[in-house]
CSV table of C-alpha atoms and ligand atoms in Angstrom, one decimal:
chain,number,residue,atom,x,y,z
A,1,UNK,CA,67.1,5.4,127.6
A,2,UNK,CA,69.3,8.4,127.1
A,3,UNK,CA,67.4,11.6,127.0
A,4,UNK,CA,70.1,13.6,125.2
A,5,UNK,CA,70.0,11.1,122.4
A,6,UNK,CA,66.3,11.5,122.1
A,7,UNK,CA,66.6,15.2,122.0
A,8,UNK,CA,69.1,14.9,119.2
A,9,UNK,CA,67.0,12.3,117.5
A,10,UNK,CA,64.0,14.6,117.6
A,11,UNK,CA,66.0,17.5,116.4
A,12,UNK,CA,67.1,15.7,113.4
A,13,UNK,CA,63.8,14.4,112.6
A,14,UNK,CA,62.4,17.8,112.6
A,15,UNK,CA,60.6,18.3,115.8
A,16,UNK,CA,61.2,21.3,118.0
A,17,UNK,CA,62.1,21.2,121.7
A,18,UNK,CA,63.7,24.0,123.5
A,19,UNK,CA,67.1,23.7,125.1
A,20,UNK,CA,65.9,23.7,128.6
A,21,UNK,CA,63.9,20.6,128.0
A,22,UNK,CA,66.8,19.0,126.4
A,23,UNK,CA,69.1,19.9,129.3
A,24,UNK,CA,67.4,17.9,131.8
A,25,UNK,CA,63.8,18.4,132.7
A,26,UNK,CA,63.3,14.8,132.4
A,27,UNK,CA,59.7,14.7,133.2
A,28,UNK,CA,58.7,17.2,130.6
A,29,UNK,CA,60.8,15.4,128.1
A,30,UNK,CA,59.2,12.1,128.9
A,31,UNK,CA,55.7,13.6,128.8
A,32,UNK,CA,56.5,15.2,125.5
A,33,UNK,CA,57.8,11.9,124.2
A,34,UNK,CA,54.9,10.0,125.3
A,35,UNK,CA,52.7,12.3,123.4
A,36,UNK,CA,54.8,12.7,120.3
A,37,UNK,CA,57.3,10.1,119.5
A,38,UNK,CA,57.9,7.5,122.1
A,39,UNK,CA,54.5,6.0,122.6
A,40,UNK,CA,55.0,3.2,120.2
A,41,UNK,CA,58.5,2.8,121.4
A,42,UNK,CA,57.7,2.6,125.0
A,43,UNK,CA,54.7,0.3,124.4
A,44,UNK,CA,57.3,-1.8,122.7
A,45,UNK,CA,59.3,-1.9,125.9
A,46,UNK,CA,56.4,-2.5,128.2
A,47,UNK,CA,54.3,-4.7,126.2
A,48,UNK,CA,56.5,-7.6,125.2
A,49,UNK,CA,54.2,-9.7,123.3
A,50,UNK,CA,53.8,-13.4,123.5
A,51,UNK,CA,55.8,-14.3,120.5
A,52,UNK,CA,58.7,-12.5,121.8
A,53,UNK,CA,58.4,-13.9,125.3
A,54,UNK,CA,58.4,-17.3,123.7
A,55,UNK,CA,61.6,-16.4,122.0
A,56,UNK,CA,63.3,-15.1,125.1
A,57,UNK,CA,62.1,-18.1,127.1
A,58,UNK,CA,63.1,-20.7,124.7
A,59,UNK,CA,66.5,-19.1,124.5
A,60,UNK,CA,67.1,-19.3,128.2
A,61,UNK,CA,65.5,-22.7,128.5
A,62,UNK,CA,67.7,-24.1,125.7
A,63,UNK,CA,70.7,-22.6,127.5
A,64,UNK,CA,69.8,-24.2,130.8
A,65,UNK,CA,69.1,-27.6,129.3
A,66,UNK,CA,72.2,-27.5,127.3
A,67,UNK,CA,75.2,-29.3,128.7
A,68,UNK,CA,77.4,-28.0,126.0
A,69,UNK,CA,79.4,-29.4,123.2
A,70,UNK,CA,82.1,-32.0,123.5
A,71,UNK,CA,85.6,-30.6,123.5
A,72,UNK,CA,87.4,-33.8,122.6
A,73,UNK,CA,85.7,-34.4,119.2
A,74,UNK,CA,86.2,-32.1,116.3
A,75,UNK,CA,84.8,-31.1,113.0
A,76,UNK,CA,87.0,-29.8,110.3
A,77,UNK,CA,85.6,-27.9,107.2
A,78,UNK,CA,87.1,-26.7,104.0
A,79,UNK,CA,88.1,-23.1,103.5
A,80,UNK,CA,85.0,-20.9,103.3
A,81,UNK,CA,84.5,-18.9,100.2
A,82,UNK,CA,82.6,-16.2,98.3
A,83,UNK,CA,81.3,-12.8,99.6
A,84,UNK,CA,81.1,-11.8,103.2
A,85,UNK,CA,77.5,-12.8,103.6
A,86,UNK,CA,77.9,-16.2,102.0
A,87,UNK,CA,80.9,-16.8,104.2
A,88,UNK,CA,79.0,-15.8,107.3
A,89,UNK,CA,76.1,-18.1,106.4
A,90,UNK,CA,78.5,-20.9,105.5
A,91,UNK,CA,80.3,-20.4,108.7
A,92,UNK,CA,77.1,-20.6,110.7
A,93,UNK,CA,76.2,-23.7,108.8
A,94,UNK,CA,79.5,-25.3,109.7
A,95,UNK,CA,78.9,-24.4,113.4
A,96,UNK,CA,75.4,-25.9,113.3
A,97,UNK,CA,76.7,-29.0,111.6
A,98,UNK,CA,79.3,-29.4,114.3
A,99,UNK,CA,76.5,-28.9,116.9
A,100,UNK,CA,74.4,-31.6,115.2
A,101,UNK,CA,77.4,-33.9,115.5
A,102,UNK,CA,78.1,-32.6,119.0
A,103,UNK,CA,81.6,-31.6,118.1
A,104,UNK,CA,83.8,-28.6,118.4
A,105,UNK,CA,84.4,-26.8,115.1
A,106,UNK,CA,88.1,-26.4,114.3
A,107,UNK,CA,88.5,-22.8,113.5
A,108,UNK,CA,88.0,-22.5,109.8
A,109,UNK,CA,89.6,-20.1,107.2
A,110,UNK,CA,87.6,-17.5,105.4
A,111,UNK,CA,88.6,-16.1,102.0
A,112,UNK,CA,90.0,-12.6,101.9
A,113,UNK,CA,89.4,-12.2,98.2
A,114,UNK,CA,86.6,-12.9,95.8
A,115,UNK,CA,88.2,-15.0,93.0
A,116,UNK,CA,85.6,-17.6,93.4
A,117,UNK,CA,86.2,-19.2,90.1
A,118,UNK,CA,89.9,-19.5,90.6
A,119,UNK,CA,90.1,-21.5,93.7
A,120,UNK,CA,93.9,-21.5,93.8
A,121,UNK,CA,93.9,-17.7,94.0
A,122,UNK,CA,91.6,-17.6,97.0
A,123,UNK,CA,93.6,-16.0,99.8
A,124,UNK,CA,92.8,-17.7,103.1
A,125,UNK,CA,92.3,-15.6,106.2
A,126,UNK,CA,91.9,-17.2,109.5
A,127,UNK,CA,88.7,-16.7,111.4
A,128,UNK,CA,90.4,-14.9,114.3
A,129,UNK,CA,91.8,-12.3,111.9
A,130,UNK,CA,88.3,-11.1,111.4
A,131,UNK,CA,86.3,-12.1,114.4
A,132,UNK,CA,87.2,-12.5,118.1
A,133,UNK,CA,87.8,-16.1,118.8
A,134,UNK,CA,87.5,-16.2,122.6
A,135,UNK,CA,84.6,-13.8,122.5
A,136,UNK,CA,82.8,-16.1,120.1
A,137,UNK,CA,83.2,-19.1,122.4
A,138,UNK,CA,82.1,-17.2,125.4
A,139,UNK,CA,79.0,-15.8,123.7
A,140,UNK,CA,78.1,-19.0,122.1
A,141,UNK,CA,78.9,-21.2,125.1
A,142,UNK,CA,76.8,-24.3,125.3
A,143,UNK,CA,75.4,-23.8,121.8
A,144,UNK,CA,78.3,-24.1,119.5
A,145,UNK,CA,82.0,-24.2,120.2
A,146,UNK,CA,85.2,-23.3,118.2
A,147,UNK,CA,88.5,-25.0,118.8
A,148,UNK,CA,92.0,-24.6,117.5
A,149,UNK,CA,94.3,-27.2,116.0
A,150,UNK,CA,96.6,-27.5,119.0
A,151,UNK,CA,93.6,-28.8,121.0
A,152,UNK,CA,93.9,-32.0,118.9
A,153,UNK,CA,95.3,-35.0,120.7
A,154,UNK,CA,95.9,-36.9,117.4
A,155,UNK,CA,94.8,-40.1,119.0
A,156,UNK,CA,91.8,-41.6,117.3
A,157,UNK,CA,92.4,-40.3,113.8
A,158,UNK,CA,90.6,-38.4,111.1
A,159,UNK,CA,87.6,-39.6,109.1
A,160,UNK,CA,86.9,-37.9,105.9
A,161,UNK,CA,83.2,-37.2,105.2
A,162,UNK,CA,82.7,-36.7,101.5
A,163,UNK,CA,79.7,-34.5,100.9
A,164,UNK,CA,77.7,-35.0,97.8
A,165,UNK,CA,76.9,-32.4,95.2
A,166,UNK,CA,74.8,-31.7,92.2
A,167,UNK,CA,71.1,-31.8,91.6
A,168,UNK,CA,70.5,-35.2,93.1
A,169,UNK,CA,72.1,-34.3,96.4
A,170,UNK,CA,69.0,-33.1,98.1
A,171,UNK,CA,68.6,-31.6,101.5
A,172,UNK,CA,67.2,-34.8,102.8
A,173,UNK,CA,70.1,-36.9,101.6
A,174,UNK,CA,72.5,-34.4,103.1
A,175,UNK,CA,70.8,-34.5,106.4
A,176,UNK,CA,70.5,-38.3,106.4
A,177,UNK,CA,74.3,-38.5,105.7
A,178,UNK,CA,75.0,-36.1,108.6
A,179,UNK,CA,72.9,-38.2,110.9
A,180,UNK,CA,74.9,-41.3,110.1
A,181,UNK,CA,77.9,-39.5,111.5
A,182,UNK,CA,76.3,-39.0,114.9
A,183,UNK,CA,76.7,-42.8,115.4
A,184,UNK,CA,79.5,-45.1,115.8
A,185,UNK,CA,81.9,-46.1,114.2
A,186,UNK,CA,82.2,-42.5,112.9
A,187,UNK,CA,81.5,-40.9,116.2
A,188,UNK,CA,84.6,-42.5,117.6
A,189,UNK,CA,87.0,-40.5,115.4
A,190,UNK,CA,88.6,-37.6,117.0
A,191,UNK,CA,88.2,-35.5,113.8
A,192,UNK,CA,85.6,-35.7,111.1
A,193,UNK,CA,86.9,-33.7,108.2
A,194,UNK,CA,84.3,-32.6,105.6
A,195,UNK,CA,85.6,-32.7,102.1
A,196,UNK,CA,83.8,-31.5,98.9
A,197,UNK,CA,83.1,-28.3,97.3
A,198,UNK,CA,81.9,-25.6,99.6
A,199,UNK,CA,79.4,-27.9,101.2
A,200,UNK,CA,77.9,-25.3,103.5
A,201,UNK,CA,76.6,-23.1,100.8
A,202,UNK,CA,74.2,-25.6,99.6
A,203,UNK,CA,71.9,-27.1,102.2
A,204,UNK,CA,70.0,-25.5,105.0
A,205,UNK,CA,68.7,-27.6,107.8
A,206,UNK,CA,68.3,-25.0,110.5
A,207,UNK,CA,65.7,-22.4,111.6
A,208,UNK,CA,66.4,-18.7,111.3
A,209,UNK,CA,66.9,-18.3,115.1
A,210,UNK,CA,69.8,-20.8,115.1
A,211,UNK,CA,71.6,-18.8,112.5
A,212,UNK,CA,70.8,-15.6,114.4
A,213,UNK,CA,72.2,-17.1,117.5
A,214,UNK,CA,75.5,-17.9,115.8
A,215,UNK,CA,75.7,-14.4,114.1
A,216,UNK,CA,75.2,-12.9,117.5
A,217,UNK,CA,78.5,-14.4,118.6
A,218,UNK,CA,80.4,-12.8,115.8
A,219,UNK,CA,82.2,-9.8,117.1
A,220,UNK,CA,84.8,-8.1,114.9
A,221,UNK,CA,88.4,-7.9,116.1
A,222,UNK,CA,89.3,-4.6,117.6
A,223,UNK,CA,91.3,-3.4,114.6
A,224,UNK,CA,88.5,-3.8,112.2
A,225,UNK,CA,85.9,-2.5,114.6
A,226,UNK,CA,87.9,0.6,115.1
A,227,UNK,CA,88.1,1.2,111.4
A,228,UNK,CA,84.4,0.9,111.2
A,229,UNK,CA,84.0,3.4,114.0
A,230,UNK,CA,86.2,5.8,112.2
A,231,UNK,CA,84.0,5.7,109.2
A,232,UNK,CA,80.9,6.1,111.4
A,233,UNK,CA,82.3,9.1,113.2
A,234,UNK,CA,83.2,10.7,109.8
A,235,UNK,CA,79.6,10.2,108.8
A,236,UNK,CA,78.3,11.7,112.1
A,237,UNK,CA,80.7,14.7,111.7
A,238,UNK,CA,79.1,15.6,108.4
A,239,UNK,CA,75.7,15.2,110.0
A,240,UNK,CA,76.8,17.4,112.9
A,241,UNK,CA,77.9,20.1,110.6
A,242,UNK,CA,74.7,20.3,108.7
A,243,UNK,CA,72.5,20.0,111.8
A,244,UNK,CA,74.4,22.7,113.6
A,245,UNK,CA,73.9,25.0,110.7
A,246,UNK,CA,70.2,24.3,110.6
A,247,UNK,CA,70.1,24.3,114.4
A,248,UNK,CA,71.6,27.8,114.7
A,249,UNK,CA,69.1,29.1,112.2
A,250,UNK,CA,66.1,27.6,113.7
A,251,UNK,CA,66.6,27.3,117.4
A,252,UNK,CA,69.1,27.7,120.2
A,253,UNK,CA,70.0,24.1,120.9
A,254,UNK,CA,72.5,23.5,118.2
A,255,UNK,CA,75.6,24.7,120.0
A,256,UNK,CA,75.9,22.6,123.1
A,257,UNK,CA,77.2,19.5,121.4
A,258,UNK,CA,78.4,17.9,124.6
A,259,UNK,CA,74.9,17.1,125.6
A,260,UNK,CA,74.1,15.5,122.3
A,261,UNK,CA,74.3,11.9,121.5
A,262,UNK,CA,75.8,10.8,118.1
A,263,UNK,CA,74.0,12.3,115.2
A,264,UNK,CA,71.7,9.9,113.4
A,265,UNK,CA,72.4,8.8,109.9
A,266,UNK,CA,70.7,6.7,107.2
A,267,UNK,CA,72.6,3.9,105.4
A,268,UNK,CA,71.4,2.8,102.0
A,269,UNK,CA,72.8,-0.4,100.5
A,270,UNK,CA,72.5,0.7,97.0
A,271,UNK,CA,72.6,-2.1,94.5
A,272,UNK,CA,72.7,-0.6,91.0
A,273,UNK,CA,76.0,-1.8,89.6
A,274,UNK,CA,75.9,-3.4,86.3
A,275,UNK,CA,76.5,-7.0,87.5
A,276,UNK,CA,73.6,-6.8,89.9
A,277,UNK,CA,71.3,-5.2,87.3
A,278,UNK,CA,72.0,-8.1,84.9
A,279,UNK,CA,71.4,-10.6,87.7
A,280,UNK,CA,68.2,-9.0,89.0
A,281,UNK,CA,66.7,-8.6,85.6
A,282,UNK,CA,67.2,-12.3,85.0
A,283,UNK,CA,65.6,-13.0,88.4
A,284,UNK,CA,62.6,-10.8,87.7
A,285,UNK,CA,62.0,-12.8,84.5
A,286,UNK,CA,62.5,-16.1,86.1
A,287,UNK,CA,60.2,-15.4,89.1
A,288,UNK,CA,57.8,-13.2,87.1
A,289,UNK,CA,57.9,-10.3,89.5
A,290,UNK,CA,58.8,-6.8,88.9
A,291,UNK,CA,60.0,-5.6,92.3
A,292,UNK,CA,63.5,-6.8,92.5
A,293,UNK,CA,65.6,-4.2,90.5
A,294,UNK,CA,65.3,-0.7,91.7
A,295,UNK,CA,66.9,2.1,89.7
A,296,UNK,CA,68.9,4.9,91.2
A,297,UNK,CA,65.9,7.2,90.8
A,298,UNK,CA,63.6,4.8,92.4
A,299,UNK,CA,65.8,4.3,95.4
A,300,UNK,CA,66.3,8.1,95.9
A,301,UNK,CA,62.6,8.7,95.5
A,302,UNK,CA,61.6,6.1,98.1
A,303,UNK,CA,64.3,7.0,100.6
A,304,UNK,CA,63.1,10.6,100.2
A,305,UNK,CA,59.6,9.5,101.3
A,306,UNK,CA,60.5,7.7,104.5
A,307,UNK,CA,57.9,8.7,107.0
A,308,UNK,CA,59.3,10.8,109.8
A,309,UNK,CA,62.6,11.4,108.1
A,310,UNK,CA,62.5,15.2,107.9
A,311,UNK,CA,66.2,15.9,107.6
A,312,UNK,CA,68.7,17.3,107.6
A,313,UNK,CA,70.2,13.9,107.5
A,314,UNK,CA,73.3,12.3,106.2
A,315,UNK,CA,72.7,9.3,103.9
A,316,UNK,CA,75.6,6.8,103.7
A,317,UNK,CA,75.6,5.0,100.4
A,318,UNK,CA,77.1,1.5,100.6
A,319,UNK,CA,77.9,0.9,97.0
A,320,UNK,CA,80.1,-1.3,94.9
A,321,UNK,CA,83.5,0.3,94.2
A,322,UNK,CA,82.7,0.6,90.5
A,323,UNK,CA,80.0,3.2,91.4
A,324,UNK,CA,82.3,5.4,93.4
A,325,UNK,CA,83.5,6.8,90.0
A,326,UNK,CA,80.0,7.8,89.1
A,327,UNK,CA,79.2,11.1,90.8
A,328,UNK,CA,75.6,10.9,89.7
A,329,UNK,CA,74.8,8.7,92.7
A,330,UNK,CA,75.3,11.8,94.8
A,331,UNK,CA,72.9,14.0,93.0
A,332,UNK,CA,69.1,14.2,92.8
A,333,UNK,CA,68.4,13.5,96.5
A,334,UNK,CA,65.6,15.2,98.2
A,335,UNK,CA,66.4,18.5,100.0
A,336,UNK,CA,67.6,17.7,103.5
A,337,UNK,CA,69.2,14.4,102.6
A,338,UNK,CA,72.9,14.7,102.2
A,339,UNK,CA,74.4,11.7,100.5
A,340,UNK,CA,78.0,10.6,101.1
A,341,UNK,CA,80.1,7.6,100.1
A,342,UNK,CA,83.6,6.6,100.9
A,343,UNK,CA,85.3,9.0,98.6
A,344,UNK,CA,83.3,12.0,99.7
A,345,UNK,CA,83.9,11.2,103.3
A,346,UNK,CA,87.6,10.8,102.6
A,347,UNK,CA,87.7,7.4,104.1
A,348,UNK,CA,88.6,5.4,101.0
A,349,UNK,CA,92.1,5.2,102.4
A,350,UNK,CA,90.8,3.2,105.4
A,351,UNK,CA,89.2,0.7,103.0
A,352,UNK,CA,92.1,0.4,100.6
A,353,UNK,CA,94.3,-1.0,103.4
A,354,UNK,CA,92.3,-4.1,103.4
A,355,UNK,CA,91.3,-7.0,101.2
A,356,UNK,CA,87.8,-7.4,99.9
A,357,UNK,CA,86.4,-9.4,102.9
A,358,UNK,CA,87.4,-6.8,105.4
A,359,UNK,CA,86.2,-4.0,103.3
A,360,UNK,CA,82.7,-5.6,103.2
A,361,UNK,CA,82.9,-6.3,107.0
A,362,UNK,CA,83.5,-2.5,107.6
A,363,UNK,CA,80.6,-1.5,105.3
A,364,UNK,CA,78.4,-4.1,107.0
A,365,UNK,CA,79.2,-2.6,110.4
A,366,UNK,CA,78.5,0.9,109.2
A,367,UNK,CA,75.1,-0.1,107.9
A,368,UNK,CA,74.4,-2.1,111.0
A,369,UNK,CA,75.0,0.9,113.2
A,370,UNK,CA,72.9,3.3,111.1
A,371,UNK,CA,69.8,4.7,112.7
A,372,UNK,CA,67.8,3.8,109.6
A,373,UNK,CA,68.8,1.1,107.1
A,374,UNK,CA,67.5,0.8,103.6
A,375,UNK,CA,68.4,-2.2,101.4
A,376,UNK,CA,67.2,-4.6,98.8
A,377,UNK,CA,65.2,-7.6,100.1
A,378,UNK,CA,66.7,-9.8,97.4
A,379,UNK,CA,70.3,-9.1,98.5
A,380,UNK,CA,71.9,-11.4,101.1
A,381,UNK,CA,74.0,-8.5,102.4
A,382,UNK,CA,70.8,-6.5,103.1
A,383,UNK,CA,68.9,-9.5,104.4
A,384,UNK,CA,71.6,-10.3,107.0
A,385,UNK,CA,71.6,-6.7,108.1
A,386,UNK,CA,67.8,-6.7,108.5
A,387,UNK,CA,68.1,-9.9,110.5
A,388,UNK,CA,70.8,-8.5,112.8
A,389,UNK,CA,68.9,-5.3,113.3
A,390,UNK,CA,65.7,-7.2,114.1
A,391,UNK,CA,67.6,-9.2,116.7
A,392,UNK,CA,68.9,-6.0,118.2
A,393,UNK,CA,65.4,-4.6,118.6
A,394,UNK,CA,64.0,-7.9,120.0
A,395,UNK,CA,66.7,-7.7,122.6
A,396,UNK,CA,65.5,-4.2,123.5
A,397,UNK,CA,62.1,-5.6,123.9
A,398,UNK,CA,60.6,-4.2,120.7
A,399,UNK,CA,58.4,-6.8,119.2
A,400,UNK,CA,57.6,-5.3,115.9
A,401,UNK,CA,59.6,-2.9,113.9
A,402,UNK,CA,56.7,-2.7,111.4
A,403,UNK,CA,55.0,0.1,113.3
A,404,UNK,CA,55.9,3.8,113.0
A,405,UNK,CA,58.7,5.4,115.0
A,406,UNK,CA,60.7,2.5,116.2
A,407,UNK,CA,64.4,2.9,116.8
A,408,UNK,CA,66.6,1.3,114.2
A,409,UNK,CA,64.0,0.6,111.5
A,410,UNK,CA,65.0,-1.2,108.3
A,411,UNK,CA,63.3,-0.8,104.9
A,412,UNK,CA,63.4,-2.6,101.6
A,413,UNK,CA,63.5,0.0,98.8
A,414,UNK,CA,62.6,-2.5,96.1
A,415,UNK,CA,59.1,-2.9,97.6
A,416,UNK,CA,56.7,0.0,97.8
A,417,UNK,CA,55.6,1.0,101.3
A,418,UNK,CA,53.4,3.6,102.7
A,419,UNK,CA,53.4,7.2,101.3
A,420,UNK,CA,55.5,6.1,98.4
A,421,UNK,CA,58.4,5.3,100.7
A,422,UNK,CA,60.3,2.0,101.0
A,423,UNK,CA,58.6,-0.9,102.7
A,424,UNK,CA,59.3,-1.5,106.4
A,425,UNK,CA,61.3,-4.6,106.9
A,426,UNK,CA,61.6,-7.0,109.8
A,427,UNK,CA,63.0,-10.5,109.7
A,428,UNK,CA,60.6,-13.3,110.7
A,429,UNK,CA,62.6,-14.9,113.4
A,430,UNK,CA,60.3,-17.9,113.5
A,431,UNK,CA,61.0,-18.9,109.9
A,432,UNK,CA,62.1,-22.4,109.5
A,433,UNK,CA,64.8,-21.8,107.0
A,434,UNK,CA,67.3,-19.1,106.3
A,435,UNK,CA,66.6,-19.4,102.6
A,436,UNK,CA,63.1,-18.1,103.1
A,437,UNK,CA,64.5,-14.8,104.4
A,438,UNK,CA,67.8,-14.3,102.7
A,439,UNK,CA,68.2,-15.7,99.2
A,440,UNK,CA,66.3,-13.7,96.7
A,441,UNK,CA,63.1,-13.1,98.7
A,442,UNK,CA,60.6,-10.4,99.0
A,443,UNK,CA,59.3,-11.8,102.2
A,444,UNK,CA,59.9,-9.0,104.6
A,445,UNK,CA,57.1,-9.8,107.1
A,446,UNK,CA,55.8,-6.3,107.6
B,1,LIG,C1,77.1,-33.5,123.8
B,1,LIG,O1,77.5,-34.5,124.5
B,1,LIG,C2,77.6,-34.3,125.9
B,1,LIG,C3,78.3,-35.5,126.5
B,1,LIG,O2,77.9,-36.7,126.0
B,1,LIG,C4,76.2,-34.2,126.4
B,1,LIG,O3,76.2,-33.9,127.8
B,1,LIG,C5,75.6,-32.9,125.7
B,1,LIG,O4,74.2,-32.8,126.0
B,1,LIG,C6,75.7,-33.1,124.2
B,1,LIG,N1,75.3,-31.8,123.6
B,1,LIG,C7,74.4,-31.8,122.5
B,1,LIG,C8,74.2,-30.4,122.0
B,1,LIG,O5,74.0,-32.7,122.0
B,2,LIG,C1,98.0,-32.7,116.6
B,2,LIG,O1,98.3,-32.4,115.3
B,2,LIG,C2,98.2,-31.0,114.9
B,2,LIG,C3,98.3,-30.9,113.4
B,2,LIG,O2,99.2,-31.8,112.9
B,2,LIG,C4,99.3,-30.3,115.7
B,2,LIG,O3,99.3,-28.9,115.3
B,2,LIG,C5,99.0,-30.4,117.1
B,2,LIG,O4,100.1,-29.8,117.9
B,2,LIG,C6,99.0,-31.9,117.5
B,2,LIG,N1,98.5,-32.0,118.9
B,2,LIG,C7,99.1,-32.7,119.9
B,2,LIG,C8,98.6,-32.6,121.2
B,2,LIG,O5,100.1,-33.4,119.6
B,3,LIG,C1,53.2,-13.1,85.5
B,3,LIG,O1,52.5,-12.3,86.4
B,3,LIG,C2,51.4,-11.6,85.9
B,3,LIG,C3,50.8,-10.8,87.0
B,3,LIG,O2,51.5,-10.8,88.2
B,3,LIG,C4,50.4,-12.6,85.3
B,3,LIG,O3,49.3,-11.8,84.7
B,3,LIG,C5,51.1,-13.4,84.2
B,3,LIG,O4,50.2,-14.4,83.7
B,3,LIG,C6,52.3,-14.1,84.8
B,3,LIG,N1,53.1,-14.7,83.8
B,3,LIG,C7,53.5,-16.0,83.8
B,3,LIG,C8,54.3,-16.5,82.7
B,3,LIG,O5,53.4,-16.7,84.9
B,4,LIG,C1,56.9,-16.4,110.2
B,4,LIG,O1,57.2,-17.7,109.8
B,4,LIG,C2,56.4,-18.7,110.3
B,4,LIG,C3,56.9,-20.0,109.9
B,4,LIG,O2,57.2,-20.1,108.5
B,4,LIG,C4,54.9,-18.4,109.8
B,4,LIG,O3,54.1,-19.4,110.3
B,4,LIG,C5,54.5,-17.0,110.1
B,4,LIG,O4,53.3,-16.8,109.6
B,4,LIG,C6,55.5,-16.0,109.7
B,4,LIG,N1,55.1,-14.7,110.2
B,4,LIG,C7,55.0,-13.6,109.5
B,4,LIG,C8,54.7,-12.3,110.2
B,4,LIG,O5,55.3,-13.6,108.2
């Protein structure tokens, strides 16, 4: 635990410490933290609860008992389509299907663009242009395995597996079909090629923790990761400016920036564009619930009431491009919250260099690194972020992000939480299907 970072953290969240404390009287700092902020956090560290232990243990057990995936049998899948999150889910599903068949997944193509109704215009982009291929295999070793086409020996041929579709193609039928392919004669083929329309978007046979495990192995290629870092440092620069202004007014610890860890920021995945509003209103009618669509005002209001967020703090707004024209998204925020988006940060040029998929991947990374994330629980993008952030905390030994004052909290602004703020949000890692936590759901388990 980095003391400097905590000093900074406290400073931004409105608590006062003098500079001597910050500069290194570790014991005093710790004592203060125990009393003020870190008690819940530290108890999170020390008191790993049983659920979490189970998770940790089952992970390592499954690693030990796992002799890996065959490297001479392959699964090939169609080009993966739709938005970044759908593609990540579909990819994970392809991996888990390959695992079920004990086969190496031939590195698939994603789609760089979003013309999902015009399949011929979908611009394929190879997996390894977005995520690190070798890194994936080393992180996921023994669980799932990616291979490349030159690994093929072309000896025992290809069998085409036609997936069903439509209403009658239930999850049970889908799974039964897959299970047939574990056996001979199909198992003998070197390659099983899945054909059909985007098969992995439709059926979910795996528990949340299996998906989480695959997502964990997805590391952006350096080029894209660097772009995301550039955006993050722009955000932090803005934060540094405002906090040093405030800092020099209020106390004497603003100037020595070398001691300070990166300035915290909040990321809000703000879904208020017209397409979403139409979609979410329909969904509200269909499900007879009223807490899916949040207006701009409601989002600002709730973010302004996050407990412990005393500002001054930069708020990065991850919004659809259509909203960047609308300057009203930057006005009306509570004092102490400074909203920024791509244009205001002057990073729109970074995004413009890339196709849609990469732009989303950069935004995703920026939200994932935020100290506080606020999203909509009915959005898949937000849900995957909450999942990843929950994972990150579990790895740190924090068992529940539902309590106050945890590091990297996530919130759902569409659900009312304490003190008129957004509701705390943590993914239920024991859930039995991804659907429960990610497709149009208000289950946020806090
Ligand atoms: C895959 O097959 C190999 C060799 O037959 C076996 O050792 C391994 O346990 C299998 N892995 C899975 C995940 O079924
Ligand atoms: C097998 O076929 C693939 C695709 O046609 C080719 O790229 C690969 O080099 C071949 N592998 C071998 C070992 O001949
Ligand atoms: C919708 O929900 C409200 C309260 O939650 C309930 O009173 C009403 O009967 C429901 N309507 C339908 C059509 O289910
Ligand atoms: C998490 O999901 C499991 C399985 O569906 C369920 O039994 C449990 O109650 C859930 N926990 C929370 C906190 O929602």
